[in-house]
Amino acid sequence: MTNVSGVIKSIQDIMRKDVGVDGDAQRISQLVWMFFLKIFDDRETELELLEDNYESPIPDRLRWRSWAADPEGMTGDTLADFVNLQLFPTLKDKLPVLGTTAKRASVVHDLFADAYNYMKSGTLMRQVINKISEIDFNAQDDRHTFGDIYEQILRDLQSAGNAGEFYTPRAVTEFMVNRVNPKLHDKVLDPACGTGGFLTCTIDHKRSEYVKNPKDEVVLQKSINGVEKKSLPHMLCVTNMILHGVDTPTNIRHDNTLSRPYKDYGNADRVECIITNPPFGGMEEDGIENNFPATFRTRETADLFLVLIIKLLKTEGRAAIVLPDGFFFGEGMKTRLKEKLLKECNLHTIVRLPNGVFNPYTGIKTNLLFFTKGKPIFLEGRLTYDTWTAQDGTKKSRHRVTVENFQFLPNTGGGPGPGPGAGDQDGYSADRGAPQARV
């Protein structure tokens, strides 16, 4: 399956014929829960071969293979009634809460808590289901296809007017994870995890560098933590985790990290690594800022996240975060926040991203900040850090950042990837231009 955008478009064209689905946002939501059930069922097929006496948390009659896999199966009103009267009520409220299947059941329950079946026509629903059933997510090529599918879904989300749903290019996520270099036992948190791009890169990184046996895999899976406020990205993230072999992603919570009072976070909440692209350019709902100390109260989402990230890092914990230019040049609360960052952390590297990296989602100029919790480095009474530029001169409207943009940048956190060592004094732009100035 190579023409992913064509497949998604054909499915959405079918959905547009359904009178119950109003707008792209509902079509995408419908598509996501269907994909989840297909991927969940494909993973269960694999687990049945790997585990003795595997038991599904979903009743047999409601598993994808029982009602959806047969292209000549139920359709029309029979299918619509089955989905509305049996499937959804059970997955929302009637799955087991105790026993061996409870954890997997909670994953399904949490995902379907905010899911809805918008389609009225069982005939059109059958056509959509048959297209989804063509994909075997146990096949390696089709697993990779899902990455393209959810990237396409995110593009459609932006077109649907869901502001703030930014897809972080994979080259950026890979670079940030590589430089932070989470070790096997490091607990990794993305407090605004979206669809899970940083978390899946972390999983791939740890498996590639540190996982040597099944016990290591257990440690890895327990170390991955994410929180996402919005239901649709959360659904995509959970689906993505399962596709990456995390069968019970109970550490991916549907919640707002900022809604918990700042003072209530303690040592038990601290982690070794935080890698994230928090929402920027938006405002939090009324009252959220009151969860924070008066010195740092604001409704600017990215600023609140940075305040919390500094607190949630353990001493010598490492962080990589995407922030807009406004963070550097703002005054008032932003000045106090920068002072806090520079006093409590070693802000050792800033990478300036080229214009257009986040197109079509936003044209805001952005930067990658890498810092370590602990004493900052001072030189002659001044804090120093390195500034690097990733660029290739591509026109803004057509820019696509790649891993090669970062290959000459230094290793900021012990990562195994390319680039000069952290001790090198000279930095280079990604196009091998002149060394960048030290600030």
Coordinates of C-alpha atoms in Angstrom, one line a residue:
M1 CA 0.0 0.0 0.0
T2 CA 2.0 3.0 -1.2
N3 CA -0.6 5.7 -2.1
V4 CA -1.5 6.6 1.5
S5 CA -3.0 10.0 0.8
G6 CA -5.1 8.3 -2.0
V7 CA -6.4 5.7 0.4
I8 CA -7.3 8.2 3.1
K9 CA -8.9 10.4 0.5
S10 CA -11.0 7.6 -0.9
I11 CA -12.2 6.6 2.6
Q12 CA -13.1 10.2 3.4
D13 CA -14.9 10.5 0.0
I14 CA -17.1 7.5 1.1
M15 CA -17.7 9.2 4.5
R16 CA -18.8 12.4 2.8
K17 CA -21.7 10.6 1.3
D18 CA -23.0 9.8 4.9
V19 CA -25.5 12.3 6.2
G20 CA -24.4 11.7 9.8
V21 CA -20.8 12.9 9.4
D22 CA -20.5 16.7 9.4
G23 CA -17.1 18.0 8.5
D24 CA -13.5 16.8 8.3
A25 CA -13.0 16.7 12.1
Q26 CA -15.8 14.1 12.5
R27 CA -14.6 12.1 9.5
I28 CA -11.1 11.9 11.0
S29 CA -12.4 10.9 14.4
Q30 CA -14.5 8.2 12.8
L31 CA -11.5 7.0 10.9
V32 CA -9.2 6.9 14.0
W33 CA -11.3 4.6 16.2
M34 CA -11.8 2.2 13.2
F35 CA -8.0 2.1 12.7
F36 CA -7.5 1.5 16.4
L37 CA -9.7 -1.6 16.4
K38 CA -8.0 -3.0 13.3
I39 CA -4.5 -2.4 14.7
F40 CA -5.5 -3.7 18.1
D41 CA -6.9 -6.9 16.5
D42 CA -3.8 -7.4 14.4
R43 CA -1.6 -7.1 17.5
E44 CA -3.8 -9.6 19.3
T45 CA -3.2 -12.0 16.4
E46 CA 0.5 -11.7 17.0
L47 CA 0.1 -12.0 20.8
E48 CA -1.9 -15.2 20.5
L49 CA 1.2 -16.7 18.9
L50 CA 3.6 -15.3 21.4
E51 CA 1.8 -15.9 24.7
D52 CA 0.2 -19.0 26.1
N53 CA -3.5 -18.7 26.9
Y54 CA -3.7 -15.1 25.7
E55 CA -7.1 -13.6 26.6
S56 CA -8.5 -10.6 24.9
P57 CA -10.2 -7.8 26.9
I58 CA -12.8 -7.4 24.1
P59 CA -15.6 -10.0 23.9
D60 CA -15.2 -12.4 21.0
R61 CA -18.2 -11.1 19.1
L62 CA -16.9 -7.5 19.2
R63 CA -13.4 -8.2 18.0
W64 CA -12.6 -6.8 14.5
R65 CA -12.1 -10.3 13.1
S66 CA -15.6 -11.3 14.2
W67 CA -17.7 -8.5 12.7
A68 CA -15.5 -6.5 10.3
A69 CA -12.9 -8.7 8.6
D70 CA -15.2 -10.5 6.3
P71 CA -15.8 -8.2 3.3
E72 CA -19.2 -9.9 2.8
G73 CA -20.1 -9.6 6.4
M74 CA -22.9 -7.6 8.0
T75 CA -23.9 -4.3 6.4
G76 CA -26.7 -1.8 6.1
D77 CA -29.0 -1.3 9.2
T78 CA -27.7 -4.6 10.7
L79 CA -24.1 -3.2 10.9
A80 CA -25.2 0.3 12.0
D81 CA -27.3 -1.2 14.9
F82 CA -24.5 -3.6 15.9
V83 CA -22.0 -0.7 16.2
N84 CA -24.4 1.7 18.0
L85 CA -26.2 -0.8 20.3
Q86 CA -23.5 -3.4 21.0
L87 CA -20.0 -2.3 20.1
F88 CA -19.9 1.2 21.5
P89 CA -21.8 0.6 24.7
T90 CA -19.6 -2.3 25.6
L91 CA -16.3 -0.7 24.8
K92 CA -17.3 2.5 26.6
D93 CA -18.6 1.0 29.9
K94 CA -18.7 -2.8 30.1
L95 CA -15.2 -4.1 29.8
P96 CA -13.6 -5.9 32.7
V97 CA -12.0 -3.8 35.4
L98 CA -10.4 -6.7 37.3
G99 CA -8.4 -9.7 36.4
T100 CA -5.6 -10.4 33.8
T101 CA -7.2 -8.4 31.0
A102 CA -8.0 -5.3 33.1
K103 CA -5.0 -3.2 32.0
R104 CA -5.6 -3.8 28.3
A105 CA -9.3 -3.2 28.9
S106 CA -8.6 0.2 30.4
V107 CA -6.6 1.2 27.3
V108 CA -9.7 0.4 25.1
H109 CA -12.1 2.0 27.6
D110 CA -10.1 5.2 27.8
L111 CA -9.8 5.5 24.1
F112 CA -13.5 5.0 23.5
A113 CA -14.6 7.3 26.3
D114 CA -14.6 10.2 23.8
A115 CA -15.1 8.3 20.6
Y116 CA -18.4 8.4 18.6
N117 CA -19.9 6.6 15.6
Y118 CA -21.0 9.5 13.4
M119 CA -21.9 7.3 10.4
K120 CA -25.6 6.6 9.8
S121 CA -25.3 4.4 6.8
G122 CA -24.2 0.8 7.5
T123 CA -23.7 0.3 3.8
L124 CA -21.1 3.1 3.6
M125 CA -19.6 2.0 6.8
R126 CA -19.0 -1.5 5.3
Q127 CA -17.2 0.1 2.4
V128 CA -14.9 2.0 4.7
I129 CA -14.2 -1.1 6.9
N130 CA -13.3 -3.2 3.8
K131 CA -10.7 -0.6 2.8
I132 CA -9.2 -0.6 6.3
S133 CA -9.2 -4.4 6.4
E134 CA -6.9 -4.5 3.4
I135 CA -4.0 -3.3 5.6
D136 CA -2.2 -6.0 7.6
F137 CA -0.5 -4.1 10.5
N138 CA 1.5 -7.2 11.3
A139 CA 3.3 -6.8 8.0
Q140 CA 6.4 -4.6 8.3
D141 CA 5.6 -2.5 5.2
D142 CA 2.0 -1.9 6.4
R143 CA 3.3 -0.9 9.8
H144 CA 5.4 1.8 8.2
T145 CA 2.3 2.8 6.3
F146 CA 0.5 3.8 9.5
G147 CA 3.1 6.5 10.1
D148 CA 2.2 7.9 6.7
I149 CA -1.5 7.5 7.4
Y150 CA -1.4 9.5 10.7
E151 CA 0.8 12.2 9.2
Q152 CA -1.9 12.5 6.5
I153 CA -4.5 12.6 9.2
L154 CA -2.7 15.4 10.9
R155 CA -2.5 17.4 7.7
D156 CA -6.3 16.9 7.3
L157 CA -6.8 18.0 11.0
Q158 CA -5.1 21.3 10.1
S159 CA -7.3 21.7 7.1
A160 CA -10.3 21.0 9.3
G161 CA -9.4 24.0 11.5
N162 CA -8.0 22.2 14.5
A163 CA -5.5 24.8 15.4
G164 CA -2.5 23.7 17.4
E165 CA -2.3 20.2 16.0
F166 CA 1.3 20.5 14.8
Y167 CA 3.0 17.5 13.3
T168 CA 6.7 17.7 14.3
P169 CA 8.8 16.5 11.3
R170 CA 10.4 13.1 12.0
A171 CA 13.8 14.5 11.3
V172 CA 13.4 16.9 14.2
T173 CA 12.0 14.3 16.6
E174 CA 14.8 11.9 15.7
F175 CA 17.5 14.6 16.2
M176 CA 16.1 15.7 19.6
V177 CA 15.8 12.2 20.9
N178 CA 19.3 11.2 19.5
R179 CA 21.0 14.2 21.3
V180 CA 19.2 13.7 24.6
N181 CA 20.0 10.0 24.3
P182 CA 17.6 8.5 26.9
K183 CA 19.3 5.5 28.5
L184 CA 17.4 2.2 29.1
H185 CA 16.4 3.0 32.7
D186 CA 15.7 6.7 32.1
K187 CA 12.1 7.6 32.5
V188 CA 11.0 9.7 29.5
L189 CA 8.1 12.2 29.6
D190 CA 6.4 14.2 26.9
P191 CA 3.9 16.3 28.8
A192 CA 2.1 17.4 25.6
C193 CA 2.6 14.2 23.6
G194 CA 0.1 14.8 20.7
T195 CA 0.2 11.7 18.5
G196 CA 3.3 10.3 20.2
G197 CA 6.1 11.2 17.7
F198 CA 8.8 11.9 20.4
L199 CA 7.7 8.8 22.4
T200 CA 7.9 6.4 19.4
C201 CA 11.3 7.8 18.4
T202 CA 12.4 7.2 22.0
I203 CA 11.2 3.6 21.8
D204 CA 13.1 3.1 18.5
H205 CA 16.2 4.7 20.0
K206 CA 16.2 2.6 23.2
R207 CA 15.6 -0.6 21.2
S208 CA 18.4 0.2 18.8
E209 CA 20.9 1.2 21.5
Y210 CA 20.1 -0.6 24.7
V211 CA 17.5 -3.3 24.6
K212 CA 19.3 -6.7 24.6
N213 CA 16.7 -9.1 26.0
P214 CA 13.0 -9.4 27.1
K215 CA 13.7 -7.9 30.5
D216 CA 15.2 -4.8 28.9
E217 CA 12.0 -4.5 26.8
V218 CA 9.9 -4.5 29.9
V219 CA 12.0 -1.8 31.4
L220 CA 11.7 0.2 28.2
Q221 CA 7.9 0.0 28.1
K222 CA 7.6 1.1 31.7
S223 CA 9.8 4.1 31.0
I224 CA 7.6 5.8 28.4
N225 CA 5.2 8.4 29.7
G226 CA 3.0 10.9 27.9
V227 CA 0.0 13.2 28.5
E228 CA -2.3 14.6 25.9
K229 CA -5.2 17.0 26.5
K230 CA -7.2 16.5 23.3
S231 CA -9.1 13.3 22.6
L232 CA -8.2 12.8 18.9
P233 CA -4.4 13.2 19.2
H234 CA -4.6 11.0 22.3
M235 CA -6.4 8.3 20.3
L236 CA -3.7 8.5 17.6
C237 CA -0.9 8.3 20.3
V238 CA -2.4 5.2 21.9
T239 CA -2.8 3.5 18.5
N240 CA 0.8 4.5 17.6
M241 CA 2.1 3.0 20.9
I242 CA 0.4 -0.4 20.2
L243 CA 1.7 -0.4 16.7
H244 CA 5.2 0.1 18.2
G245 CA 4.8 -3.0 20.5
V246 CA 3.6 -1.2 23.7
D247 CA 0.6 -3.4 24.2
T248 CA -0.7 -1.7 27.4
P249 CA 0.1 2.0 27.0
T250 CA -1.5 2.9 30.3
N251 CA 1.2 5.6 30.9
I252 CA -0.3 7.6 28.0
R253 CA -2.9 9.6 29.8
H254 CA -5.8 11.7 28.4
D255 CA -5.4 14.7 30.6
N256 CA -4.1 18.3 30.8
T257 CA -0.6 18.3 32.4
L258 CA -1.1 22.0 33.4
S259 CA -4.4 21.4 35.2
R260 CA -2.7 19.9 38.2
P261 CA -1.4 22.6 40.7
Y262 CA 2.3 23.2 40.3
K263 CA 2.9 22.7 44.1
D264 CA 1.4 19.2 43.9
Y265 CA 4.2 17.9 41.7
G266 CA 6.8 16.2 43.9
N267 CA 9.9 14.0 43.7
A268 CA 7.8 11.0 42.6
D269 CA 6.8 12.9 39.5
R270 CA 10.4 13.8 38.4
V271 CA 12.0 12.1 35.4
E272 CA 15.4 11.8 33.8
C273 CA 14.4 13.1 30.3
I274 CA 11.7 15.4 28.9
I275 CA 11.4 15.8 25.1
T276 CA 8.5 17.8 23.8
N277 CA 7.0 20.3 21.5
P278 CA 4.4 22.0 23.7
P279 CA 1.6 24.0 22.1
F280 CA 2.6 27.6 21.4
G281 CA 0.7 30.6 20.1
G282 CA -2.4 29.6 22.1
M283 CA -3.9 30.4 25.4
E284 CA -4.9 28.1 28.3
E285 CA -8.5 28.2 29.6
D286 CA -9.3 30.5 32.4
G287 CA -8.0 29.5 35.8
I288 CA -5.2 27.2 34.7
E289 CA -2.6 30.0 35.3
N290 CA -3.7 30.0 39.0
N291 CA -2.2 26.6 39.4
F292 CA 1.3 28.2 39.1
P293 CA 3.2 30.6 41.4
A294 CA 2.2 34.2 41.0
T295 CA 5.6 35.1 39.5
F296 CA 5.0 32.8 36.5
R297 CA 1.3 33.2 35.9
T298 CA 0.3 33.6 32.3
R299 CA -2.1 32.1 29.8
E300 CA 0.6 31.4 27.3
T301 CA 0.7 27.6 27.1
A302 CA 4.3 27.1 26.1
D303 CA 5.6 29.3 28.9
L304 CA 3.6 27.4 31.5
F305 CA 4.9 24.1 30.1
L306 CA 8.5 25.4 30.4
V307 CA 8.0 26.4 34.1
L308 CA 6.7 22.9 34.8
I309 CA 9.4 21.1 32.8
I310 CA 12.1 22.7 34.9
K311 CA 10.4 21.4 38.0
L312 CA 9.7 17.9 36.6
L313 CA 13.4 17.2 35.7
K314 CA 15.5 15.4 38.2
T315 CA 18.9 16.9 39.1
E316 CA 21.1 16.3 36.0
G317 CA 18.0 15.4 34.0
R318 CA 18.0 16.3 30.4
A319 CA 15.5 18.2 28.3
A320 CA 14.9 19.1 24.6
I321 CA 12.0 21.4 23.8
V322 CA 10.7 23.3 20.8
L323 CA 10.0 27.0 21.5
P324 CA 9.1 30.0 19.4
D325 CA 11.1 33.2 19.0
G326 CA 8.7 35.0 21.3
F327 CA 10.2 33.2 24.3
F328 CA 13.6 34.9 23.7
F329 CA 12.3 38.4 23.1
G330 CA 9.3 38.7 25.3
E331 CA 9.4 40.8 28.5
G332 CA 7.7 40.7 31.9
M333 CA 6.9 37.1 32.9
K334 CA 9.1 35.8 30.0
T335 CA 12.1 37.7 31.5
R336 CA 11.5 36.0 34.8
L337 CA 11.1 32.6 33.1
K338 CA 14.4 33.0 31.2
E339 CA 16.1 34.0 34.5
K340 CA 14.7 30.8 36.1
L341 CA 15.9 28.6 33.3
L342 CA 19.4 30.1 33.3
K343 CA 19.8 30.0 37.0
E344 CA 18.5 26.4 37.5
C345 CA 19.6 24.7 34.3
N346 CA 22.6 24.5 32.0
L347 CA 21.1 25.8 28.7
H348 CA 24.0 24.5 26.7
T349 CA 22.6 24.5 23.1
I350 CA 20.1 26.3 21.0
V351 CA 19.4 25.1 17.4
R352 CA 17.7 27.6 15.2
L353 CA 15.3 25.9 12.8
P354 CA 14.8 27.2 9.3
N355 CA 11.6 29.0 8.3
G356 CA 8.8 26.7 7.2
V357 CA 9.7 23.6 9.2
F358 CA 6.2 23.5 10.6
N359 CA 4.4 24.5 7.4
P360 CA 1.5 24.2 6.7
Y361 CA 0.6 24.3 10.4
T362 CA 2.3 27.5 11.3
G363 CA 5.0 29.9 9.9
I364 CA 6.2 30.9 13.4
K365 CA 10.0 30.9 13.7
T366 CA 11.1 28.1 16.1
N367 CA 14.1 26.9 18.0
L368 CA 15.3 23.7 19.8
L369 CA 16.5 24.3 23.4
F370 CA 18.7 21.6 25.0
F371 CA 19.4 22.0 28.7
T372 CA 20.4 20.0 31.8
K373 CA 18.9 20.5 35.3
G374 CA 21.6 21.8 37.6
K375 CA 24.2 24.6 37.8
P376 CA 24.7 26.6 34.6
I377 CA 28.1 27.1 33.1
F378 CA 29.5 30.6 33.6
L379 CA 32.5 32.1 31.8
E380 CA 33.8 35.4 33.2
G381 CA 30.5 36.0 35.0
R382 CA 28.4 35.4 31.9
L383 CA 26.4 32.3 30.9
T384 CA 27.6 30.8 27.6
Y385 CA 25.8 28.5 25.3
D386 CA 26.2 27.5 21.7
T387 CA 23.9 28.6 18.9
W388 CA 23.5 26.5 15.8
T389 CA 21.5 26.9 12.6
A390 CA 19.9 24.1 10.7
Q391 CA 19.2 25.4 7.1
D392 CA 19.2 24.4 3.5
G393 CA 17.9 27.4 1.7
T394 CA 14.7 25.7 0.5
K395 CA 11.8 28.1 -0.2
K396 CA 9.5 28.5 2.7
S397 CA 6.4 27.2 0.9
R398 CA 8.1 24.0 0.0
H399 CA 10.5 23.3 2.8
R400 CA 11.0 19.8 4.1
V401 CA 13.6 19.4 6.8
T402 CA 15.6 16.2 6.7
V403 CA 18.1 14.4 9.0
E404 CA 20.9 15.8 6.8
N405 CA 20.0 19.3 8.0
F406 CA 21.4 18.2 11.4
Q407 CA 24.3 16.0 10.6
F408 CA 27.0 18.7 11.4
L409 CA 25.5 19.7 14.7
P410 CA 27.2 18.7 18.0
N411 CA 26.2 15.9 20.3
T412 CA 24.5 17.8 23.1
G413 CA 23.4 14.9 25.3
G414 CA 25.6 11.9 24.7
G415 CA 23.6 10.7 21.7
P416 CA 25.2 8.1 19.4
G417 CA 24.4 9.9 16.2
P418 CA 26.6 11.9 13.8
G419 CA 28.1 15.3 14.4
P420 CA 31.1 16.7 16.3
G421 CA 31.6 15.8 19.9
A422 CA 30.1 17.9 22.7
G423 CA 33.5 19.3 23.5
D424 CA 34.2 20.7 20.0
Q425 CA 34.5 24.5 20.0
D426 CA 33.5 25.3 16.5
G427 CA 29.9 24.9 15.3
Y428 CA 28.7 24.7 11.7
S429 CA 25.4 25.4 10.0
A430 CA 23.8 22.4 8.4
D431 CA 24.8 23.6 5.0
R432 CA 28.5 23.6 6.1
G433 CA 28.5 27.3 6.2
A434 CA 30.5 29.5 8.5
P435 CA 30.8 28.7 12.2
Q436 CA 28.0 30.2 14.2
A437 CA 28.8 32.8 16.9
R438 CA 29.0 31.8 20.5
V439 CA 26.7 33.9 22.6

